[in-house]
Tab-separated table of C-alpha atoms in Angstrom:
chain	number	residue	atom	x	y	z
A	23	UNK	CA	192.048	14.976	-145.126
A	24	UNK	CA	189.420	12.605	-143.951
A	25	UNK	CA	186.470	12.273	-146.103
A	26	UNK	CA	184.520	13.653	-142.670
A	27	UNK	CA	186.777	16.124	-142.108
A	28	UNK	CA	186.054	17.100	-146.118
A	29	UNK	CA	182.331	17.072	-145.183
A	30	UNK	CA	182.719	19.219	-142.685
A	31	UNK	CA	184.590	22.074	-144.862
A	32	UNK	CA	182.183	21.611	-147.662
A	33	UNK	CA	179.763	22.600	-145.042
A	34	UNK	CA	181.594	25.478	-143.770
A	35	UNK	CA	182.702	26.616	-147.085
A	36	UNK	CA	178.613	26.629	-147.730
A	37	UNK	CA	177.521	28.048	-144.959
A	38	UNK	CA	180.855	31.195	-144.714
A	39	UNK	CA	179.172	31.550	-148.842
A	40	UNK	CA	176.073	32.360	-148.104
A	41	UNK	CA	176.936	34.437	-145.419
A	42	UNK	CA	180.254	35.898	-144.735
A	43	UNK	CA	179.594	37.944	-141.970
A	44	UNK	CA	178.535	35.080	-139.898
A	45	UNK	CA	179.720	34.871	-136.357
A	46	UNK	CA	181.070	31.441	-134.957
A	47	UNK	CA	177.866	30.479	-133.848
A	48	UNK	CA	176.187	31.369	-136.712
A	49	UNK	CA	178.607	29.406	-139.150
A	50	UNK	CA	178.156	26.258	-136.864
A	51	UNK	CA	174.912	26.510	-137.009
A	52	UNK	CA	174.730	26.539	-140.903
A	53	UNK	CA	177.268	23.809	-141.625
A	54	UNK	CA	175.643	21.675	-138.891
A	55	UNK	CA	178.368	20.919	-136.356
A	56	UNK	CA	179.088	22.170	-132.801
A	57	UNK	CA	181.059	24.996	-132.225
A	58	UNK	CA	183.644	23.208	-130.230
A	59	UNK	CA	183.955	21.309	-133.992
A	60	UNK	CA	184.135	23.976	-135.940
A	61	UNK	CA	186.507	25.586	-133.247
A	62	UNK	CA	189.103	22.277	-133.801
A	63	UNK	CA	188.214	22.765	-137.736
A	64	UNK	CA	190.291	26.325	-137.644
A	65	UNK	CA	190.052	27.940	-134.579
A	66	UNK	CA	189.467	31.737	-134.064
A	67	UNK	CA	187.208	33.246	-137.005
A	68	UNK	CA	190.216	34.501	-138.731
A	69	UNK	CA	192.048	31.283	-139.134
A	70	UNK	CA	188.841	29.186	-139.750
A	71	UNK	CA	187.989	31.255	-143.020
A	72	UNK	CA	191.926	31.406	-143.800
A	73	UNK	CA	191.451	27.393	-144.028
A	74	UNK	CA	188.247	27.380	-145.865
A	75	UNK	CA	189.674	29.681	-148.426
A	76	UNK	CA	192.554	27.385	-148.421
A	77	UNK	CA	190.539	24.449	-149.003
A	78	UNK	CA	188.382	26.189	-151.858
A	79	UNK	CA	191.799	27.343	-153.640
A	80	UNK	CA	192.511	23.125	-153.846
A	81	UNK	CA	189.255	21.958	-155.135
A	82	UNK	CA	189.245	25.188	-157.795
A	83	UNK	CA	193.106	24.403	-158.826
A	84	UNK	CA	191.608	20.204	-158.842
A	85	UNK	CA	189.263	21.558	-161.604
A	86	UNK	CA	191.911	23.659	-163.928
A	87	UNK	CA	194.500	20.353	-163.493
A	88	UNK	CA	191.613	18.241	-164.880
A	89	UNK	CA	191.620	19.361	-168.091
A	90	UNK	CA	193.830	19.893	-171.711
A	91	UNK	CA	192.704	23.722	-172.772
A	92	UNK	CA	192.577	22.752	-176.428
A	93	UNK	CA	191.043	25.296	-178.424
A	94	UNK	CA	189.980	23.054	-181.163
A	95	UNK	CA	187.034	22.057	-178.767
A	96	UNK	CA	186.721	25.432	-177.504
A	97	UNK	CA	182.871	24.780	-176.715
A	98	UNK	CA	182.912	20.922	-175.071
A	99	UNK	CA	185.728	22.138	-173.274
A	100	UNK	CA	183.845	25.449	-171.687
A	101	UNK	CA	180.570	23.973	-171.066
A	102	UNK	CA	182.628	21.142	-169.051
A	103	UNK	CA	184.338	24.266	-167.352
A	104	UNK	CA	181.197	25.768	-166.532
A	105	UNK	CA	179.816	22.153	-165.205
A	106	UNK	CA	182.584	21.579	-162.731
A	107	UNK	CA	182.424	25.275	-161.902
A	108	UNK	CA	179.021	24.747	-160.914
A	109	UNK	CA	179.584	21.521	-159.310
A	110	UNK	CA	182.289	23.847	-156.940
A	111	UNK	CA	179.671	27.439	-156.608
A	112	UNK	CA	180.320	27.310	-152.849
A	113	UNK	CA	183.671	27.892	-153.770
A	114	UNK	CA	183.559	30.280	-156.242
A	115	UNK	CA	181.267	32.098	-154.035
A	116	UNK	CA	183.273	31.746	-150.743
A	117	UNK	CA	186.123	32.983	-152.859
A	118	UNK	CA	184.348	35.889	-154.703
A	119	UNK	CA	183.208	37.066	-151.116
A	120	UNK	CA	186.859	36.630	-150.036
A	121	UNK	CA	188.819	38.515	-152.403
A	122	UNK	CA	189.632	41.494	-150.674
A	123	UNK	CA	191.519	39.911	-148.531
A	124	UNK	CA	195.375	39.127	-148.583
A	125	UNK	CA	195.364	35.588	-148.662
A	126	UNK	CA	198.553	34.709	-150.941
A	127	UNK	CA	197.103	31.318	-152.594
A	128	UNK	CA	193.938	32.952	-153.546
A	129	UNK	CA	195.963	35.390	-155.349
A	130	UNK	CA	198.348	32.361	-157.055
A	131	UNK	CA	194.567	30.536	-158.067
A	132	UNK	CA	193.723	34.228	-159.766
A	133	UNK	CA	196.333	34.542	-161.738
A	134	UNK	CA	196.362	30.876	-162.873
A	135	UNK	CA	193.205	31.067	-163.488
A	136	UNK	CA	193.851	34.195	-165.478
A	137	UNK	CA	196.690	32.904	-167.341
A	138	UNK	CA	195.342	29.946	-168.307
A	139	UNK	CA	191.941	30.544	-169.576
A	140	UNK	CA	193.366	34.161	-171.204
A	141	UNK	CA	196.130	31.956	-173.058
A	142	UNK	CA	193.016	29.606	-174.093
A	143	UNK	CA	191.134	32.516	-175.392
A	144	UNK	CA	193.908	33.771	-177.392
A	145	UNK	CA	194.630	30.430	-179.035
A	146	UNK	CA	191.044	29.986	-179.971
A	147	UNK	CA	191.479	33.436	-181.487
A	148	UNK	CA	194.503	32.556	-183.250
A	149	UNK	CA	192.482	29.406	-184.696
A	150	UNK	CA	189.837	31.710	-185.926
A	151	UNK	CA	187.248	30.414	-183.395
A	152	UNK	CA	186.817	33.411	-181.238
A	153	UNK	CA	186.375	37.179	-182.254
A	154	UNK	CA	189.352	38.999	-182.081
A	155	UNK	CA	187.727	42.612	-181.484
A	156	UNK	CA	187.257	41.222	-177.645
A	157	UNK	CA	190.627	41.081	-175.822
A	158	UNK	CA	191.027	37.203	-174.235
A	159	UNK	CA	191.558	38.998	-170.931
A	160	UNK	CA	188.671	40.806	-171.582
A	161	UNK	CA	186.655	36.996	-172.370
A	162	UNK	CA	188.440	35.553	-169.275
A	163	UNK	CA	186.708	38.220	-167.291
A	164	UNK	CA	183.749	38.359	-169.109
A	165	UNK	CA	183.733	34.013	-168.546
A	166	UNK	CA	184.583	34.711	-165.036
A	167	UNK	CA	181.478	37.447	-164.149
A	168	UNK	CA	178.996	35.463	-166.111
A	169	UNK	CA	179.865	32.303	-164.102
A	170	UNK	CA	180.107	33.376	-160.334
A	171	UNK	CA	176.620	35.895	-161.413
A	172	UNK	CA	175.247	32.403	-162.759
A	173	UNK	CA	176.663	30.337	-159.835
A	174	UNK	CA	175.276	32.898	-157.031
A	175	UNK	CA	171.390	32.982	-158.891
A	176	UNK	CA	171.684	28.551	-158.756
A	177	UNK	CA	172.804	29.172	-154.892
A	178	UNK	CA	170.020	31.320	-154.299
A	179	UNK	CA	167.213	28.896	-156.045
A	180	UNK	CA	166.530	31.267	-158.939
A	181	UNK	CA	168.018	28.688	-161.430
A	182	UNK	CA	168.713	24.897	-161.706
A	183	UNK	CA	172.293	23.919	-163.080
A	184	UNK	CA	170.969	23.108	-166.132
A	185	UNK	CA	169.568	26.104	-166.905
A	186	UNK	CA	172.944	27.991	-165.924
A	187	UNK	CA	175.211	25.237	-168.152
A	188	UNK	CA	172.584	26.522	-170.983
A	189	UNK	CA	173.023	30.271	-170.304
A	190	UNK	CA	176.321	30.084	-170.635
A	191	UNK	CA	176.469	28.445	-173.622
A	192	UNK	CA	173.969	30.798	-175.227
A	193	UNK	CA	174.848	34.101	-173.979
A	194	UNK	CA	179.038	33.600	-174.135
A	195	UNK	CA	179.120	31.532	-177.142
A	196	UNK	CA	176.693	33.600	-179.467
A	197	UNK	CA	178.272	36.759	-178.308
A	198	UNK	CA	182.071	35.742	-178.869
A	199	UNK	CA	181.833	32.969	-181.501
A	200	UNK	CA	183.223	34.435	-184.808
A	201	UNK	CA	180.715	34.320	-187.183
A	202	UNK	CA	180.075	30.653	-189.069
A	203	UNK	CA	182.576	28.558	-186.319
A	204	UNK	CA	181.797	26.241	-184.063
């Protein structure tokens, strides 16, 4: 994919975020194209939001291949999770807003997602570095509700990355940190 062509999705995948519902002349409207563009980006409605989940499920599986899950550095590694997470809300969003619907690599992303960041949790847990009264499913989840309710208040203007990156380090860390580690 072309780095316009990219542009233009980033676009979409921002403007179908903020508001799902849209209608085709709506969405072109809020990613900035014509709707004969956005018509040749995916089509009917259907199709167009079947590629935009598509192309959010790549950019959210680019982030989990770019890193080592080593629980050793539990708390560099999750604050450089929730960076790039941030760096991809429209995504997160776009797919939060999608989930209901049967879209077979948004389920695969899930459940990688899932796997890998529950198998983290347990290792950290096994090191001694996370509480073990709190399943790791249970922190995955927890991780993955704080985030997108994080993500969605920086989307809306309520909070600036920074302040989210800092949130997240003071309200998971503090509350699933075993006591004395880090």
């Amino acid at each position: 994919m072309n780095a316009k062509k990219r542009q233009r999705m980033d676009d979409l995948i921002i403007a179908l975020a903020t508001n799902p519902s849209a209608s085709l002349n709506e969405l072109a409207e809020a990613a900035g194209i014509g709707k004969t563009t956005l018509y040749r980006l995916g089509g009917a409605r259907e199709s167009l939001i079947e590629k935009a989940v598509s192309y959010a499920v790549a950019k959210l599986s680019a982030i989990l291949d770019e890193f080592v899950f080593d629980a050793r550095h539990i708390r560099p590694l999750l604050v450089r999770l929730a960076q790039r997470s941030i760096d991809e809300g429209a995504s997160i969003l776009l797919l939060v807003a999608c989930c209901h619907l049967n879209i077979s690599a948004l389920s695969q992303l899930e459940q990688r997602w899932h796997q890998t960041l529950d198998t983290f949790f347990l290792q950290a847990q096994q090191e001694g570095l996370l509480r073990i009264d709190i399943s790791a499913s249970a922190l995955t989840e927890t991780w993955g509700a704080l985030m997108s309710g994080l993500i969605f208040s920086e989307q809306q203007g309520r909070m600036t990355k920074a302040e989210v990156v800092d949130t997240v380090e003071k309200v998971f860390f503090q509350g699933a940190l075993a006591q004395g580690k880090a």
